[in-house]
PDB file of C-alpha atoms in Angstrom:
ATOM      1  CA  MET J  29       0.132   0.010   0.085  1.00  0.00           C
ATOM      2  CA  ARG J  30       1.493   3.533  -0.781  1.00  0.00           C
ATOM      3  CA  PRO J  31       1.978   5.625   2.210  1.00  0.00           C
ATOM      4  CA  LEU J  32      -0.067   8.343   2.880  1.00  0.00           C
ATOM      5  CA  ASN J  33       0.665  11.983   1.841  1.00  0.00           C
ATOM      6  CA  PRO J  34       1.197  13.814   5.010  1.00  0.00           C
ATOM      7  CA  ILE J  35      -0.878  16.847   4.448  1.00  0.00           C
ATOM      8  CA  ALA J  36      -3.799  14.028   3.092  1.00  0.00           C
ATOM      9  CA  ALA J  37      -3.354  13.095   6.837  1.00  0.00           C
ATOM     10  CA  VAL J  38      -3.902  16.306   8.092  1.00  0.00           C
ATOM     11  CA  VAL J  39      -7.225  16.584   6.137  1.00  0.00           C
ATOM     12  CA  ILE J  40      -8.380  13.527   7.510  1.00  0.00           C
ATOM     13  CA  GLY J  41      -7.427  13.999  10.875  1.00  0.00           C
ATOM     14  CA  MET J  42      -9.544  17.983  10.846  1.00  0.00           C
ATOM     15  CA  SER J  43     -12.411  16.303   9.263  1.00  0.00           C
ATOM     16  CA  ILE J  44     -12.724  13.558  12.046  1.00  0.00           C
ATOM     17  CA  ILE J  45     -12.249  16.728  14.614  1.00  0.00           C
ATOM     18  CA  LEU J  46     -15.075  18.725  12.333  1.00  0.00           C
ATOM     19  CA  ALA J  47     -17.665  15.509  12.597  1.00  0.00           C
ATOM     20  CA  ALA J  48     -16.501  15.027  16.432  1.00  0.00           C
ATOM     21  CA  ALA J  49     -17.457  18.476  17.061  1.00  0.00           C
ATOM     22  CA  THR J  50     -20.810  18.561  14.838  1.00  0.00           C
ATOM     23  CA  PHE J  51     -21.575  15.055  16.585  1.00  0.00           C
ATOM     24  CA  ALA J  52     -21.050  16.587  20.073  1.00  0.00           C
ATOM     25  CA  PHE J  53     -23.235  19.761  19.766  1.00  0.00           C
ATOM     26  CA  VAL J  54     -25.853  17.779  17.961  1.00  0.00           C
ATOM     27  CA  ALA J  55     -25.746  15.437  21.293  1.00  0.00           C
ATOM     28  CA  ASP J  56     -25.923  18.093  23.220  1.00  0.00           C
ATOM     29  CA  LEU J  57     -28.566  19.870  21.768  1.00  0.00           C
ATOM     30  CA  LEU J  58     -31.184  16.718  22.118  1.00  0.00           C
ATOM     31  CA  ARG J  59     -30.125  16.463  25.592  1.00  0.00           C
ATOM     32  CA  ASN J  60     -31.152  20.069  26.233  1.00  0.00           C
ATOM     33  CA  ALA J  61     -34.191  20.117  23.874  1.00  0.00           C
ATOM     34  CA  GLU J  62     -36.921  19.070  27.265  1.00  0.00           C
ATOM     35  CA  PRO J  63     -38.651  22.186  27.727  1.00  0.00           C
ATOM     36  CA  ASP J  64     -36.939  23.914  30.447  1.00  0.00           C
ATOM     37  CA  PRO J  65     -38.604  27.017  32.364  1.00  0.00           C
ATOM     38  CA  ASN J  66     -35.434  28.015  33.706  1.00  0.00           C
ATOM     39  CA  ALA J  67     -34.221  30.942  31.341  1.00  0.00           C
ATOM     40  CA  ALA J  68     -31.260  30.883  32.535  1.00  0.00           C
ATOM     41  CA  LYS J  69     -30.060  27.472  31.145  1.00  0.00           C
ATOM     42  CA  ILE J  70     -31.575  28.513  27.840  1.00  0.00           C
ATOM     43  CA  ASP J  71     -29.240  31.210  27.850  1.00  0.00           C
ATOM     44  CA  ARG J  72     -26.422  28.912  28.849  1.00  0.00           C
ATOM     45  CA  LEU J  73     -27.585  26.838  25.748  1.00  0.00           C
ATOM     46  CA  THR J  74     -27.519  29.486  23.428  1.00  0.00           C
ATOM     47  CA  GLU J  75     -24.093  30.439  24.343  1.00  0.00           C
ATOM     48  CA  GLN J  76     -22.483  26.936  24.216  1.00  0.00           C
ATOM     49  CA  LEU J  77     -24.126  26.670  20.914  1.00  0.00           C
ATOM     50  CA  ALA J  78     -22.972  30.098  19.810  1.00  0.00           C
ATOM     51  CA  ARG J  79     -19.290  28.844  20.836  1.00  0.00           C
ATOM     52  CA  GLN J  80     -19.355  25.497  19.487  1.00  0.00           C
ATOM     53  CA  ASP J  81     -20.832  27.243  15.989  1.00  0.00           C
ATOM     54  CA  GLY J  82     -17.574  29.401  15.950  1.00  0.00           C
ATOM     55  CA  GLU J  83     -15.436  26.472  16.476  1.00  0.00           C
ATOM     56  CA  VAL J  84     -17.154  24.646  13.965  1.00  0.00           C
ATOM     57  CA  GLN J  85     -16.513  27.403  11.659  1.00  0.00           C
ATOM     58  CA  ALA J  86     -12.907  27.800  12.332  1.00  0.00           C
ATOM     59  CA  LEU J  87     -12.371  24.131  11.865  1.00  0.00           C
ATOM     60  CA  ARG J  88     -14.022  24.444   8.122  1.00  0.00           C
ATOM     61  CA  THR J  89     -11.978  27.155   7.192  1.00  0.00           C
ATOM     62  CA  GLU J  90      -8.503  25.433   8.146  1.00  0.00           C
ATOM     63  CA  LEU J  91      -9.984  22.126   6.532  1.00  0.00           C
ATOM     64  CA  ASN J  92     -10.885  24.342   3.417  1.00  0.00           C
ATOM     65  CA  ALA J  93      -7.435  25.608   3.352  1.00  0.00           C
ATOM     66  CA  LEU J  94      -5.722  22.212   3.679  1.00  0.00           C
ATOM     67  CA  LYS J  95      -7.827  20.692   0.803  1.00  0.00           C
ATOM     68  CA  ARG J  96      -6.357  23.781  -1.369  1.00  0.00           C
ATOM     69  CA  GLU J  97      -3.110  23.661  -0.615  1.00  0.00           C
ATOM     70  CA  LEU J  98      -3.491  19.640  -1.193  1.00  0.00           C
ATOM     71  CA  SER J  99      -5.111  20.327  -4.885  1.00  0.00           C
ATOM     72  CA  GLU J 100      -2.502  22.540  -5.369  1.00  0.00           C
ATOM     73  CA  LEU J 101       0.367  20.314  -4.638  1.00  0.00           C
ATOM     74  CA  ALA J 102      -1.290  17.244  -6.591  1.00  0.00           C
ATOM     75  CA  ALA J 103      -1.258  19.827  -9.775  1.00  0.00           C
ATOM     76  CA  ALA J 104       2.167  20.861  -9.539  1.00  0.00           C
ATOM     77  CA  PRO J 105       4.460  19.066 -11.981  1.00  0.00           C
ATOM     78  CA  ARG J 106       6.706  16.203 -10.358  1.00  0.00           C
ATOM     79  CA  PRO J 107      10.580  16.856 -10.838  1.00  0.00           C
ATOM     80  CA  GLU J 108      12.104  13.969 -13.236  1.00  0.00           C
ATOM     81  CA  PRO J 109      14.155  11.529 -11.754  1.00  0.00           C
ATOM     82  CA  ALA J 110      17.925  12.346 -11.542  1.00  0.00           C
ATOM     83  CA  LEU J 111      19.425  10.235 -14.307  1.00  0.00           C
ATOM     84  CA  PRO J 112      22.906   8.898 -13.328  1.00  0.00           C
ATOM     85  CA  THR J 113      25.784  11.143 -15.137  1.00  0.00           C
ATOM     86  CA  GLN J 114      27.930   9.596 -17.661  1.00  0.00           C
ATOM     87  CA  PRO J 115      31.758  10.322 -17.801  1.00  0.00           C
ATOM     88  CA  ALA J 116      32.499  12.974 -20.638  1.00  0.00           C
ATOM     89  CA  PRO J 117      34.345  11.472 -23.482  1.00  0.00           C
ATOM     90  CA  PRO J 118      38.104  12.193 -23.749  1.00  0.00           C
ATOM     91  CA  PRO J 119      38.802  14.897 -26.447  1.00  0.00           C
ATOM     92  CA  ASP J 120      39.505  13.736 -29.814  1.00  0.00           C
ATOM     93  CA  GLN J 121      43.584  13.239 -30.109  1.00  0.00           C
ATOM     94  CA  PRO J 122      45.385  14.533 -32.836  1.00  0.00           C
ATOM     95  CA  PRO J 123      46.358  11.483 -35.361  1.00  0.00           C
ATOM     96  CA  THR J 124      49.682  10.502 -34.998  1.00  0.00           C
ATOM     97  CA  GLU J 125      52.211   9.696 -37.324  1.00  0.00           C
ATOM     98  CA  GLN J 126      51.335   5.768 -36.855  1.00  0.00           C
ATOM     99  CA  SER J 127      48.261   6.525 -37.896  1.00  0.00           C
ATOM    100  CA  PHE J 128      48.527   6.752 -41.697  1.00  0.00           C
ATOM    101  CA  SER J 129      51.834   6.636 -43.653  1.00  0.00           C
ATOM    102  CA  VAL J 130      53.097   9.225 -46.356  1.00  0.00           C
ATOM    103  CA  ASP J 131      53.357   9.006 -49.905  1.00  0.00           C
ATOM    104  CA  GLN J 132      56.389  10.360 -51.814  1.00  0.00           C
ATOM    105  CA  PHE J 133      55.054  13.866 -52.043  1.00  0.00           C
ATOM    106  CA  GLY J 134      54.043  14.670 -48.397  1.00  0.00           C
ATOM    107  CA  GLY J 135      50.111  13.338 -49.017  1.00  0.00           C
ATOM    108  CA  MET J 136      48.251  10.862 -46.599  1.00  0.00           C
ATOM    109  CA  ALA J 137      48.198   7.475 -48.543  1.00  0.00           C
ATOM    110  CA  PRO J 138      45.589   4.993 -47.453  1.00  0.00           C
ATOM    111  CA  PRO J 139      46.330   2.015 -44.982  1.00  0.00           C
ATOM    112  CA  GLN J 140      46.111  -1.704 -45.595  1.00  0.00           C
ATOM    113  CA  GLU J 141      43.300  -2.144 -43.193  1.00  0.00           C
ATOM    114  CA  THR J 142      40.549  -0.405 -41.726  1.00  0.00           C
ATOM    115  CA  GLU J 143      38.892  -1.456 -38.250  1.00  0.00           C
ATOM    116  CA  ASP J 144      36.560   0.840 -36.444  1.00  0.00           C
ATOM    117  CA  LEU J 145      33.005   2.000 -37.004  1.00  0.00           C
ATOM    118  CA  THR J 146      31.176   5.241 -36.461  1.00  0.00           C
ATOM    119  CA  GLU J 147      27.161   4.776 -35.978  1.00  0.00           C
ATOM    120  CA  PRO J 148      26.870   2.141 -38.415  1.00  0.00           C
ATOM    121  CA  MET J 149      23.927   1.830 -40.561  1.00  0.00           C
ATOM    122  CA  GLN J 150      22.927  -0.645 -43.340  1.00  0.00           C
ATOM    123  CA  LEU J 151      23.775  -0.110 -47.121  1.00  0.00           C
ATOM    124  CA  ALA J 152      21.232   1.107 -49.732  1.00  0.00           C
ATOM    125  CA  LYS J 153      23.556   0.287 -52.998  1.00  0.00           C
ATOM    126  CA  LYS J 154      20.693   0.798 -55.427  1.00  0.00           C
ATOM    127  CA  ARG J 155      20.345   4.389 -54.252  1.00  0.00           C
ATOM    128  CA  PHE J 156      23.888   5.282 -55.377  1.00  0.00           C
ATOM    129  CA  ASN J 157      26.295   4.931 -58.470  1.00  0.00           C
ATOM    130  CA  ASP J 158      23.380   5.237 -60.812  1.00  0.00           C
ATOM    131  CA  GLY J 159      24.923   5.788 -64.110  1.00  0.00           C
ATOM    132  CA  ILE J 160      28.589   6.081 -62.641  1.00  0.00           C
ATOM    133  CA  LEU J 161      31.205   3.499 -63.812  1.00  0.00           C
ATOM    134  CA  ARG J 162      34.219   2.503 -61.804  1.00  0.00           C
ATOM    135  CA  PRO J 163      37.367   2.811 -63.959  1.00  0.00           C
ATOM    136  CA  LYS J 164      38.889  -0.450 -64.313  1.00  0.00           C
ATOM    137  CA  PRO J 165      42.535  -0.626 -64.431  1.00  0.00           C
ATOM    138  CA  GLY J 166      42.519  -1.093 -68.279  1.00  0.00           C
ATOM    139  CA  VAL J 167      40.929   2.370 -68.220  1.00  0.00           C
ATOM    140  CA  LEU J 168      43.515   3.838 -66.036  1.00  0.00           C
ATOM    141  CA  ARG J 169      46.144   2.557 -67.577  1.00  0.00           C
ATOM    142  CA  GLU J 170      44.732   3.664 -71.235  1.00  0.00           C
ATOM    143  CA  ILE J 171      44.462   7.230 -69.739  1.00  0.00           C
ATOM    144  CA  LEU J 172      47.197   7.685 -67.325  1.00  0.00           C
ATOM    145  CA  GLY J 173      49.651   5.124 -68.129  1.00  0.00           C
ATOM    146  CA  GLU J 174      50.993   2.592 -65.691  1.00  0.00           C
ATOM    147  CA  PRO J 175      52.091   3.834 -62.490  1.00  0.00           C
ATOM    148  CA  ARG J 176      54.872   1.744 -61.811  1.00  0.00           C
ATOM    149  CA  THR J 177      56.499  -1.615 -63.325  1.00  0.00           C
ATOM    150  CA  SER J 178      55.902  -4.154 -60.077  1.00  0.00           C
ATOM    151  CA  TYR J 179      53.540  -3.477 -57.222  1.00  0.00           C
ATOM    152  CA  SER J 180      53.525  -5.303 -53.384  1.00  0.00           C
ATOM    153  CA  THR J 181      50.757  -5.001 -51.238  1.00  0.00           C
ATOM    154  CA  ALA J 182      52.361  -1.809 -49.415  1.00  0.00           C
ATOM    155  CA  CYS J 183      52.329   1.540 -50.992  1.00  0.00           C
ATOM    156  CA  GLN J 184      55.064   2.103 -53.349  1.00  0.00           C
ATOM    157  CA  PRO J 185      56.252   5.758 -55.442  1.00  0.00           C
ATOM    158  CA  VAL J 186      54.788   6.068 -58.761  1.00  0.00           C
ATOM    159  CA  THR J 187      57.806   6.063 -61.518  1.00  0.00           C
ATOM    160  CA  ASN J 188      55.772   6.751 -64.424  1.00  0.00           C
ATOM    161  CA  PRO J 189      56.891  10.312 -65.455  1.00  0.00           C
ATOM    162  CA  LYS J 190      53.596  10.894 -67.289  1.00  0.00           C
ATOM    163  CA  LEU J 191      51.893  10.218 -64.333  1.00  0.00           C
ATOM    164  CA  VAL J 192      54.007  11.974 -62.202  1.00  0.00           C
ATOM    165  CA  ARG J 193      53.339  15.187 -64.121  1.00  0.00           C
ATOM    166  CA  ALA J 194      49.908  14.997 -63.965  1.00  0.00           C
ATOM    167  CA  LEU J 195      50.099  14.353 -60.054  1.00  0.00           C
ATOM    168  CA  ALA J 196      49.715  17.397 -57.531  1.00  0.00           C
ATOM    169  CA  THR J 197      49.535  17.825 -53.657  1.00  0.00           C
ATOM    170  CA  ARG J 198      47.033  19.997 -52.129  1.00  0.00           C
ATOM    171  CA  ASN J 199      45.661  20.847 -48.799  1.00  0.00           C
ATOM    172  CA  PHE J 200      42.261  20.808 -47.463  1.00  0.00           C
ATOM    173  CA  GLY J 201      41.907  22.288 -43.633  1.00  0.00           C
ATOM    174  CA  ASN J 202      43.259  19.351 -41.442  1.00  0.00           C
ATOM    175  CA  PHE J 203      44.748  17.052 -44.243  1.00  0.00           C
ATOM    176  CA  ARG J 204      47.033  16.933 -47.061  1.00  0.00           C
ATOM    177  CA  LEU J 205      46.212  14.903 -50.145  1.00  0.00           C
ATOM    178  CA  THR J 206      48.114  13.872 -53.447  1.00  0.00           C
ATOM    179  CA  MET J 207      45.796  13.051 -56.457  1.00  0.00           C
ATOM    180  CA  ILE J 208      45.551  13.671 -60.303  1.00  0.00           C
ATOM    181  CA  ARG J 209      45.364  17.699 -60.553  1.00  0.00           C
ATOM    182  CA  PRO J 210      41.355  17.557 -61.902  1.00  0.00           C
ATOM    183  CA  ALA J 211      40.640  15.194 -59.195  1.00  0.00           C
ATOM    184  CA  LEU J 212      41.919  17.423 -56.605  1.00  0.00           C
ATOM    185  CA  ASP J 213      39.943  19.765 -58.207  1.00  0.00           C
ATOM    186  CA  SER J 214      36.994  18.040 -58.261  1.00  0.00           C
ATOM    187  CA  LEU J 215      37.326  17.383 -54.731  1.00  0.00           C
ATOM    188  CA  GLY J 216      38.005  20.628 -53.735  1.00  0.00           C
ATOM    189  CA  GLN J 217      34.385  21.906 -54.979  1.00  0.00           C
ATOM    190  CA  VAL J 218      32.469  18.642 -53.190  1.00  0.00           C
ATOM    191  CA  LEU J 219      34.016  19.685 -49.624  1.00  0.00           C
ATOM    192  CA  GLU J 220      32.822  23.731 -50.621  1.00  0.00           C
ATOM    193  CA  ARG J 221      29.140  22.037 -51.309  1.00  0.00           C
ATOM    194  CA  LEU J 222      29.498  20.005 -48.381  1.00  0.00           C
ATOM    195  CA  LYS J 223      30.689  22.866 -45.927  1.00  0.00           C
ATOM    196  CA  LYS J 224      27.775  25.030 -47.054  1.00  0.00           C
ATOM    197  CA  GLU J 225      24.760  22.510 -47.204  1.00  0.00           C
ATOM    198  CA  GLU J 226      26.350  19.884 -44.595  1.00  0.00           C
ATOM    199  CA  PRO J 227      28.263  22.074 -42.122  1.00  0.00           C
ATOM    200  CA  ASP J 228      28.547  19.319 -39.114  1.00  0.00           C
ATOM    201  CA  ILE J 229      29.722  16.407 -41.784  1.00  0.00           C
ATOM    202  CA  TYR J 230      32.286  18.840 -43.046  1.00  0.00           C
ATOM    203  CA  ALA J 231      33.725  19.900 -39.778  1.00  0.00           C
ATOM    204  CA  ALA J 232      33.896  16.091 -39.090  1.00  0.00           C
ATOM    205  CA  ILE J 233      35.532  14.709 -42.350  1.00  0.00           C
ATOM    206  CA  GLY J 234      39.080  13.542 -42.288  1.00  0.00           C
ATOM    207  CA  THR J 235      41.255  11.178 -44.603  1.00  0.00           C
ATOM    208  CA  ALA J 236      42.963   8.040 -44.431  1.00  0.00           C
ATOM    209  CA  GLY J 237      44.568   8.795 -47.817  1.00  0.00           C
ATOM    210  CA  ALA J 238      44.839   8.695 -51.487  1.00  0.00           C
ATOM    211  CA  LEU J 239      47.752   8.389 -53.616  1.00  0.00           C
ATOM    212  CA  CYS J 240      49.152   4.730 -53.082  1.00  0.00           C
ATOM    213  CA  ALA J 241      50.898   2.384 -55.892  1.00  0.00           C
ATOM    214  CA  ARG J 242      50.059  -0.746 -54.628  1.00  0.00           C
ATOM    215  CA  TYR J 243      47.687  -4.092 -54.781  1.00  0.00           C
ATOM    216  CA  VAL J 244      43.979  -4.116 -53.867  1.00  0.00           C
ATOM    217  CA  ARG J 245      43.610  -5.314 -50.023  1.00  0.00           C
ATOM    218  CA  GLY J 246      43.572  -8.928 -50.171  1.00  0.00           C
ATOM    219  CA  SER J 247      44.720  -9.229 -54.061  1.00  0.00           C
ATOM    220  CA  ALA J 248      47.973 -10.385 -55.632  1.00  0.00           C
ATOM    221  CA  LYS J 249      47.427  -9.103 -59.039  1.00  0.00           C
ATOM    222  CA  SER J 250      44.442  -6.277 -58.911  1.00  0.00           C
ATOM    223  CA  VAL J 251      46.221  -2.596 -59.094  1.00  0.00           C
ATOM    224  CA  SER J 252      44.159  -0.278 -57.033  1.00  0.00           C
ATOM    225  CA  SER J 253      42.974   2.808 -58.424  1.00  0.00           C
ATOM    226  CA  HIS J 254      44.595   4.591 -55.397  1.00  0.00           C
ATOM    227  CA  ALA J 255      48.057   3.764 -57.498  1.00  0.00           C
ATOM    228  CA  TRP J 256      46.731   6.181 -60.294  1.00  0.00           C
ATOM    229  CA  GLY J 257      45.777   9.165 -57.536  1.00  0.00           C
ATOM    230  CA  ALA J 258      42.307   8.985 -59.099  1.00  0.00           C
ATOM    231  CA  ALA J 259      40.430   7.374 -55.584  1.00  0.00           C
ATOM    232  CA  VAL J 260      40.496   9.042 -52.011  1.00  0.00           C
ATOM    233  CA  ASP J 261      39.507   6.899 -48.369  1.00  0.00           C
ATOM    234  CA  LEU J 262      37.810   9.260 -46.339  1.00  0.00           C
ATOM    235  CA  THR J 263      37.064   9.081 -42.483  1.00  0.00           C
ATOM    236  CA  LEU J 264      34.590  11.200 -40.274  1.00  0.00           C
ATOM    237  CA  LYS J 265      35.855  11.766 -36.440  1.00  0.00           C
ATOM    238  CA  ARG J 266      39.117  10.656 -37.408  1.00  0.00           C
ATOM    239  CA  ASP J 267      37.313   6.681 -37.394  1.00  0.00           C
ATOM    240  CA  LEU J 268      37.890   4.444 -40.235  1.00  0.00           C
ATOM    241  CA  ASP J 269      34.859   2.529 -41.803  1.00  0.00           C
ATOM    242  CA  ARG J 270      35.236  -1.008 -41.817  1.00  0.00           C
ATOM    243  CA  MET J 271      35.676  -2.831 -45.344  1.00  0.00           C
ATOM    244  CA  GLY J 272      33.313  -5.812 -46.221  1.00  0.00           C
ATOM    245  CA  ASP J 273      30.814  -5.567 -43.475  1.00  0.00           C
ATOM    246  CA  GLY J 274      27.999  -4.350 -45.475  1.00  0.00           C
ATOM    247  CA  SER J 275      27.020  -1.315 -43.358  1.00  0.00           C
ATOM    248  CA  THR J 276      28.563   2.353 -43.470  1.00  0.00           C
ATOM    249  CA  GLN J 277      28.834   5.276 -41.223  1.00  0.00           C
ATOM    250  CA  PHE J 278      25.955   7.659 -41.685  1.00  0.00           C
ATOM    251  CA  GLY J 279      27.969  10.701 -42.898  1.00  0.00           C
ATOM    252  CA  LEU J 280      29.574   8.653 -45.642  1.00  0.00           C
ATOM    253  CA  VAL J 281      26.173   8.301 -47.201  1.00  0.00           C
ATOM    254  CA  VAL J 282      25.616  11.626 -47.307  1.00  0.00           C
ATOM    255  CA  LEU J 283      28.801  12.293 -48.710  1.00  0.00           C
ATOM    256  CA  ALA J 284      28.060   9.808 -51.468  1.00  0.00           C
ATOM    257  CA  GLU J 285      25.319  11.733 -52.620  1.00  0.00           C
ATOM    258  CA  PHE J 286      27.809  14.568 -53.068  1.00  0.00           C
ATOM    259  CA  PHE J 287      30.080  12.724 -54.935  1.00  0.00           C
ATOM    260  CA  ASN J 288      27.923  11.113 -57.102  1.00  0.00           C
ATOM    261  CA  ASP J 289      26.629  14.531 -58.153  1.00  0.00           C
ATOM    262  CA  ALA J 290      30.260  15.126 -59.046  1.00  0.00           C
ATOM    263  CA  GLY J 291      30.220  12.036 -61.118  1.00  0.00           C
ATOM    264  CA  TRP J 292      32.578   9.973 -58.476  1.00  0.00           C
ATOM    265  CA  TYR J 293      31.946   6.403 -57.740  1.00  0.00           C
ATOM    266  CA  TRP J 294      31.141   5.090 -54.047  1.00  0.00           C
ATOM    267  CA  GLY J 295      32.979   2.246 -52.983  1.00  0.00           C
ATOM    268  CA  ALA J 296      29.908   0.814 -51.367  1.00  0.00           C
ATOM    269  CA  GLY J 297      29.161  -0.441 -54.412  1.00  0.00           C
ATOM    270  CA  TYR J 298      31.860  -2.856 -54.719  1.00  0.00           C
ATOM    271  CA  SER J 299      31.293  -6.772 -54.395  1.00  0.00           C
ATOM    272  CA  ARG J 300      33.183  -6.276 -51.165  1.00  0.00           C
ATOM    273  CA  GLU J 301      31.992  -2.808 -49.760  1.00  0.00           C
ATOM    274  CA  ASP J 302      34.101  -0.317 -49.186  1.00  0.00           C
ATOM    275  CA  SER J 303      32.136   2.811 -47.890  1.00  0.00           C
ATOM    276  CA  MET J 304      34.843   5.178 -47.010  1.00  0.00           C
ATOM    277  CA  HIS J 305      36.596   4.678 -51.095  1.00  0.00           C
ATOM    278  CA  PHE J 306      35.860   7.003 -53.472  1.00  0.00           C
ATOM    279  CA  GLU J 307      36.963   7.134 -56.736  1.00  0.00           C
ATOM    280  CA  VAL J 308      36.722   9.387 -59.884  1.00  0.00           C
ATOM    281  CA  GLY J 309      34.250   7.769 -62.499  1.00  0.00           C
ATOM    282  CA  GLU J 310      35.019   6.449 -65.776  1.00  0.00           C
ATOM    283  CA  ALA J 311      33.136   9.136 -67.587  1.00  0.00           C
ATOM    284  CA  LEU J 312      34.764  12.124 -65.823  1.00  0.00           C
ATOM    285  CA  LEU J 313      38.058  10.714 -66.523  1.00  0.00           C
ATOM    286  CA  ARG J 314      37.523  10.651 -69.978  1.00  0.00           C
ATOM    287  CA  LYS J 315      36.182  13.877 -70.174  1.00  0.00           C
ATOM    288  CA  TRP J 316      39.286  15.471 -68.456  1.00  0.00           C
ATOM    289  CA  ALA J 317      41.410  13.477 -70.938  1.00  0.00           C
ATOM    290  CA  ALA J 318      39.182  14.757 -74.177  1.00  0.00           C
ATOM    291  CA  GLU J 319      39.866  18.465 -72.606  1.00  0.00           C
ATOM    292  CA  GLY J 320      43.530  18.018 -72.296  1.00  0.00           C
ATOM    293  CA  LYS J 321      43.826  17.958 -68.445  1.00  0.00           C
ATOM    294  CA  LEU J 322      45.623  14.757 -67.839  1.00  0.00           C
TER     295      LEU J 322
END
């Protein structure tokens, strides 16, 4: 049973007192209701009646005041229970030299493995890369040449003079990338649009690198598009999206729309999903080549 409210207990007590006083008054009245020739006794009865009536009125006034106080208390909003406090997360730490490797031009190169997730969500591949083809290594060789004569699973320098001349290194806020020049220009335009339309995502964006002449992760023969400086791996809040788990960070889904609008292919469309990977689409590459930009 719920414990009685203190004010409610007072109200009940006052009601009992009022009832008792009324009962006493009525009983006394009945006892003295017989005709009495003695006028003095009638006067005493009248005086007693007036006194008891005053006491009853005082009790009734006090009871009404208590009832109002109880109603106001019941109508007042109850304070929310205090929630346990959570310790504040530690501030973001700046990336160390061990967080990424550096390409031959001083830009950030992508790592071989990616692990962490941030707010993962299931992919909706059908929404993205509509009409955009990823450039296969044969197309990249046709337009830009072979980056180097041999590869391994580790990043190595680009040695092809034609491709070296097409590469440039540029700063984008908190990170520095080496890519083919028109790709850097296009990336800069995407980031400018992102800054205006999605400032929170823009503030959180970082990179896991761009130029890296090596094989695709897990392969010993397929060359990565990073080898031509035509792809970039992007991060949010310095967290790397895990490759091949079928989910992605929410912010990367937003980024995919911006990059698709600019003609870039999103790596979530690979048979082995790579959501932080964005590369220049084939049509865009051919357009730049036709314009003499490559």
